[in-house]
Short mmCIF file of C-alpha atoms in Angstrom, two decimals:
data_model
loop_
_atom_site.label_atom_id
_atom_site.label_comp_id
_atom_site.label_asym_id
_atom_site.label_seq_id
_atom_site.Cartn_x
_atom_site.Cartn_y
_atom_site.Cartn_z
CA UNK A 25 13.64 6.16 16.00
CA UNK A 26 13.48 3.27 13.58
CA UNK A 27 10.90 3.61 10.77
CA UNK A 28 9.94 0.53 8.70
CA UNK A 29 8.59 0.60 5.42
CA UNK A 30 6.72 -2.54 4.41
CA UNK A 31 7.15 -2.95 0.58
CA UNK A 32 10.13 -0.74 0.66
CA UNK A 33 11.59 -2.03 -2.83
CA UNK A 34 8.24 -1.71 -4.75
CA UNK A 35 7.30 1.48 -6.64
CA UNK A 36 5.64 3.32 -3.79
CA UNK A 37 7.83 1.97 -1.19
CA UNK A 38 11.14 2.88 -2.68
CA UNK A 39 10.05 6.59 -3.22
CA UNK A 40 9.04 6.79 0.37
CA UNK A 41 12.52 5.43 1.87
CA UNK A 42 14.07 8.04 -0.72
CA UNK A 43 11.59 10.86 0.50
CA UNK A 44 12.44 10.02 4.13
CA UNK A 45 16.26 10.44 3.40
CA UNK A 46 15.54 13.79 1.44
CA UNK A 47 13.63 15.04 4.50
CA UNK A 48 16.55 14.36 7.02
CA UNK A 49 15.89 10.86 8.40
CA UNK A 50 19.08 9.24 8.86
CA UNK A 51 20.24 6.14 6.79
CA UNK A 52 20.20 3.99 9.93
CA UNK A 53 16.98 4.77 11.03
CA UNK A 54 15.27 3.36 7.87
CA UNK A 55 14.38 -0.29 7.48
CA UNK A 56 12.42 -1.52 4.51
CA UNK A 57 10.64 -4.88 4.32
CA UNK A 58 9.88 -6.71 1.26
CA UNK A 59 9.47 -10.05 -0.24
CA UNK A 60 11.98 -9.82 -2.44
CA UNK A 61 15.01 -7.31 -1.98
CA UNK A 62 16.74 -7.16 -5.22
CA UNK A 63 16.00 -4.05 -6.77
CA UNK A 64 15.47 -0.18 -6.14
CA UNK A 65 17.93 -0.15 -2.95
CA UNK A 66 19.27 2.91 -1.56
CA UNK A 67 22.77 2.81 0.19
CA UNK A 68 22.99 2.62 3.76
CA UNK A 69 19.43 1.74 4.34
CA UNK A 70 18.81 -1.53 6.25
CA UNK A 71 16.52 -3.98 3.94
CA UNK A 72 14.83 -7.21 5.30
CA UNK A 73 13.43 -10.19 3.12
CA UNK A 74 10.36 -11.46 4.65
CA UNK A 75 6.62 -12.57 3.90
CA UNK A 76 3.84 -10.49 5.64
CA UNK A 77 1.51 -13.48 5.26
CA UNK A 78 3.74 -15.28 7.59
CA UNK A 79 3.09 -14.34 11.36
CA UNK A 80 6.19 -16.43 12.44
CA UNK A 81 8.36 -14.30 10.01
CA UNK A 82 7.09 -11.11 10.88
CA UNK A 83 6.61 -11.13 14.58
CA UNK A 84 10.52 -11.86 15.03
CA UNK A 85 11.74 -8.96 12.63
CA UNK A 86 9.48 -6.20 14.30
CA UNK A 87 10.79 -7.45 17.66
CA UNK A 88 14.16 -6.90 16.20
CA UNK A 89 13.70 -3.53 14.51
CA UNK A 90 11.40 -1.93 17.03
CA UNK A 91 10.27 0.63 14.87
CA UNK A 92 8.26 3.58 16.12
CA UNK A 93 6.55 3.98 12.92
CA UNK A 94 5.33 1.61 10.34
CA UNK A 95 4.32 2.58 6.76
CA UNK A 96 2.53 -0.27 5.03
CA UNK A 97 2.64 -0.01 1.28
CA UNK A 98 2.74 -3.77 0.33
CA UNK A 99 0.15 -5.21 -1.86
CA UNK A 100 -0.45 -7.46 -5.13
CA UNK A 101 -1.04 -5.79 -8.24
CA UNK A 102 -4.49 -4.07 -8.44
CA UNK A 103 -4.96 -6.34 -11.45
CA UNK A 104 -4.35 -9.50 -9.50
CA UNK A 105 -7.60 -11.83 -9.96
CA UNK A 106 -6.46 -14.58 -7.54
CA UNK A 107 -8.75 -14.11 -4.48
CA UNK A 108 -6.85 -16.39 -2.51
CA UNK A 109 -3.96 -14.22 -3.06
CA UNK A 110 -5.58 -11.09 -2.37
CA UNK A 111 -7.11 -12.33 0.89
CA UNK A 112 -3.64 -13.65 2.05
CA UNK A 113 -1.48 -10.78 1.30
CA UNK A 114 -4.00 -7.52 1.76
CA UNK A 115 -6.14 -9.03 4.69
CA UNK A 116 -3.90 -11.74 6.33
CA UNK A 117 -0.76 -9.95 5.92
CA UNK A 118 -2.06 -6.47 7.07
CA UNK A 119 -3.56 -8.16 10.24
CA UNK A 120 -0.07 -9.85 11.01
CA UNK A 121 1.55 -6.58 10.88
CA UNK A 122 -0.98 -4.84 13.29
CA UNK A 123 -0.91 -7.56 15.69
CA UNK A 124 2.81 -7.46 15.55
CA UNK A 125 3.21 -3.85 16.03
CA UNK A 126 0.85 -3.88 19.05
CA UNK A 127 2.89 -6.60 20.51
CA UNK A 128 6.13 -4.68 20.12
CA UNK A 129 4.84 -2.03 22.09
CA UNK A 130 6.83 0.74 20.39
CA UNK A 131 4.90 1.77 17.47
CA UNK A 132 3.52 4.98 17.69
CA UNK A 133 2.19 5.46 14.25
CA UNK A 134 0.85 2.73 11.58
CA UNK A 135 0.24 4.22 8.22
CA UNK A 136 -1.66 2.03 5.47
CA UNK A 137 -1.48 2.61 1.79
CA UNK A 138 -5.14 1.92 1.36
CA UNK A 139 -6.86 2.68 -2.23
CA UNK A 140 -9.59 5.23 -3.45
CA UNK A 141 -11.21 2.13 -5.27
CA UNK A 142 -12.93 1.48 -2.01
CA UNK A 143 -15.57 3.69 -2.77
CA UNK A 144 -16.08 2.87 -6.53
CA UNK A 145 -18.00 0.20 -7.85
CA UNK A 146 -16.21 0.10 -10.88
CA UNK A 147 -19.53 0.81 -13.29
CA UNK A 148 -20.29 4.47 -12.24
CA UNK A 149 -18.08 7.49 -12.66
CA UNK A 150 -17.12 9.23 -9.27
CA UNK A 151 -17.60 13.18 -9.61
CA UNK A 152 -16.00 15.16 -6.72
CA UNK A 153 -15.71 11.85 -4.68
CA UNK A 154 -14.47 12.13 -1.10
CA UNK A 155 -14.37 10.37 2.22
CA UNK A 156 -18.29 10.66 2.91
CA UNK A 157 -18.95 8.16 0.46
CA UNK A 158 -19.60 4.67 1.74
CA UNK A 159 -16.81 1.78 1.46
CA UNK A 160 -18.23 -1.09 -0.81
CA UNK A 161 -17.53 -4.55 0.01
CA UNK A 162 -18.06 -7.71 -2.27
CA UNK A 163 -20.73 -8.36 -3.70
CA UNK A 164 -21.57 -4.73 -3.84
CA UNK A 165 -18.01 -4.18 -4.85
CA UNK A 166 -17.42 -5.89 -8.07
CA UNK A 167 -13.46 -5.65 -8.02
CA UNK A 168 -12.06 -8.01 -5.39
CA UNK A 169 -8.85 -6.30 -5.00
CA UNK A 170 -10.76 -3.25 -3.63
CA UNK A 171 -12.73 -5.34 -1.37
CA UNK A 172 -9.68 -6.77 0.34
CA UNK A 173 -8.06 -3.32 0.55
CA UNK A 174 -11.54 -2.06 2.37
CA UNK A 175 -11.47 -5.10 4.79
CA UNK A 176 -7.77 -4.47 5.32
CA UNK A 177 -8.22 -0.73 5.81
CA UNK A 178 -11.03 -1.69 8.86
CA UNK A 179 -8.38 -3.83 10.54
CA UNK A 180 -5.97 -1.08 10.62
CA UNK A 181 -8.54 1.76 11.68
CA UNK A 182 -10.04 -0.59 14.42
CA UNK A 183 -6.54 -1.02 15.92
CA UNK A 184 -6.34 2.96 16.33
CA UNK A 185 -5.25 3.46 20.16
CA UNK A 186 -6.60 -0.16 20.96
CA UNK A 187 -3.21 -1.15 22.25
CA UNK A 188 -1.09 1.63 24.11
CA UNK A 189 -0.72 4.75 22.29
CA UNK A 190 -0.48 3.53 18.62
CA UNK A 191 -2.23 5.44 16.13
CA UNK A 192 -3.34 4.20 13.08
CA UNK A 193 -4.44 6.06 9.68
CA UNK A 194 -5.47 4.90 6.26
CA UNK A 195 -4.64 6.84 3.03
CA UNK A 196 -6.53 6.33 -0.25
CA UNK A 197 -4.34 7.37 -3.11
CA UNK A 198 -5.65 7.07 -6.66
CA UNK A 199 -3.61 5.31 -9.67
CA UNK A 200 0.11 6.29 -9.10
CA UNK A 201 2.58 7.22 -11.57
CA UNK A 202 6.13 8.72 -11.56
CA UNK A 203 9.84 7.91 -11.89
CA UNK A 204 10.39 4.38 -12.08
CA UNK A 205 6.64 3.35 -12.82
CA UNK A 206 6.28 0.06 -14.37
CA UNK A 207 2.52 0.04 -14.92
CA UNK A 208 0.37 2.87 -15.97
CA UNK A 209 2.60 5.02 -18.26
CA UNK A 210 4.44 1.95 -19.58
CA UNK A 211 1.04 0.65 -20.59
CA UNK A 212 -0.05 3.71 -22.14
CA UNK A 213 3.04 4.14 -24.22
CA UNK A 214 2.99 0.45 -25.26
CA UNK A 215 -0.99 1.02 -26.17
CA UNK A 216 -0.10 4.12 -28.27
CA UNK A 217 2.82 2.44 -30.02
CA UNK A 218 0.64 -0.72 -30.86
CA UNK A 219 -2.25 1.68 -32.27
CA UNK A 220 -4.69 1.24 -29.70
CA UNK A 221 -4.57 4.90 -28.36
CA UNK A 222 -7.22 6.08 -31.05
CA UNK A 223 -10.54 5.43 -29.33
CA UNK A 224 -12.17 7.08 -26.47
CA UNK A 225 -15.73 6.74 -24.81
CA UNK A 226 -17.82 9.86 -24.21
CA UNK A 227 -16.97 13.41 -25.52
CA UNK A 228 -12.88 13.05 -24.69
CA UNK A 229 -13.16 15.75 -21.88
CA UNK A 230 -13.23 13.13 -18.85
CA UNK A 231 -10.89 13.55 -16.41
CA UNK A 232 -8.98 10.98 -14.15
CA UNK A 233 -7.14 11.51 -10.88
CA UNK A 234 -3.78 10.44 -10.55
CA UNK A 235 -1.41 10.52 -7.51
#
């Protein structure tokens, strides 16, 4: 049963590919799609280069792979400020993938990597936050990246059991780190080396969740 990882050469996606292999999924059953396929490649896995914002590119690929599981991890950088890019990739791209998966008719599970920032206004602290908090949308949501992730999550969840037996779910991780991280940890190290790590706001015992 083919598994398709969208964003399969990026930080999260390539770890997911490796985790599938570590848990017994055969190489020839794993397909990874990304805008560029020139890094984080795992031998034996099938890679596809395509733009999820292009329905004419995505539909034939889904028909070719005919996956039973789609894991959608692709997204612009959370610090991206170009709203057109965020709309196109997070909203339009996700809609293309959902519609394509429905049309294939083979997909049993569609897993979307959302974000914990959907419930955060980016001004006030969150303490013991969970899924009962309301999702915020622009303009109540000051961070446009989070707004587009929220809209995309709505698209995914609305498709649950809508066509055939395809189930959908959205996962909301916090900031991620780990082997191959090119963002959070490297930035902390660079700031420390530049002497910008000696200041903090508050008593210094604030905690922050990481995935």
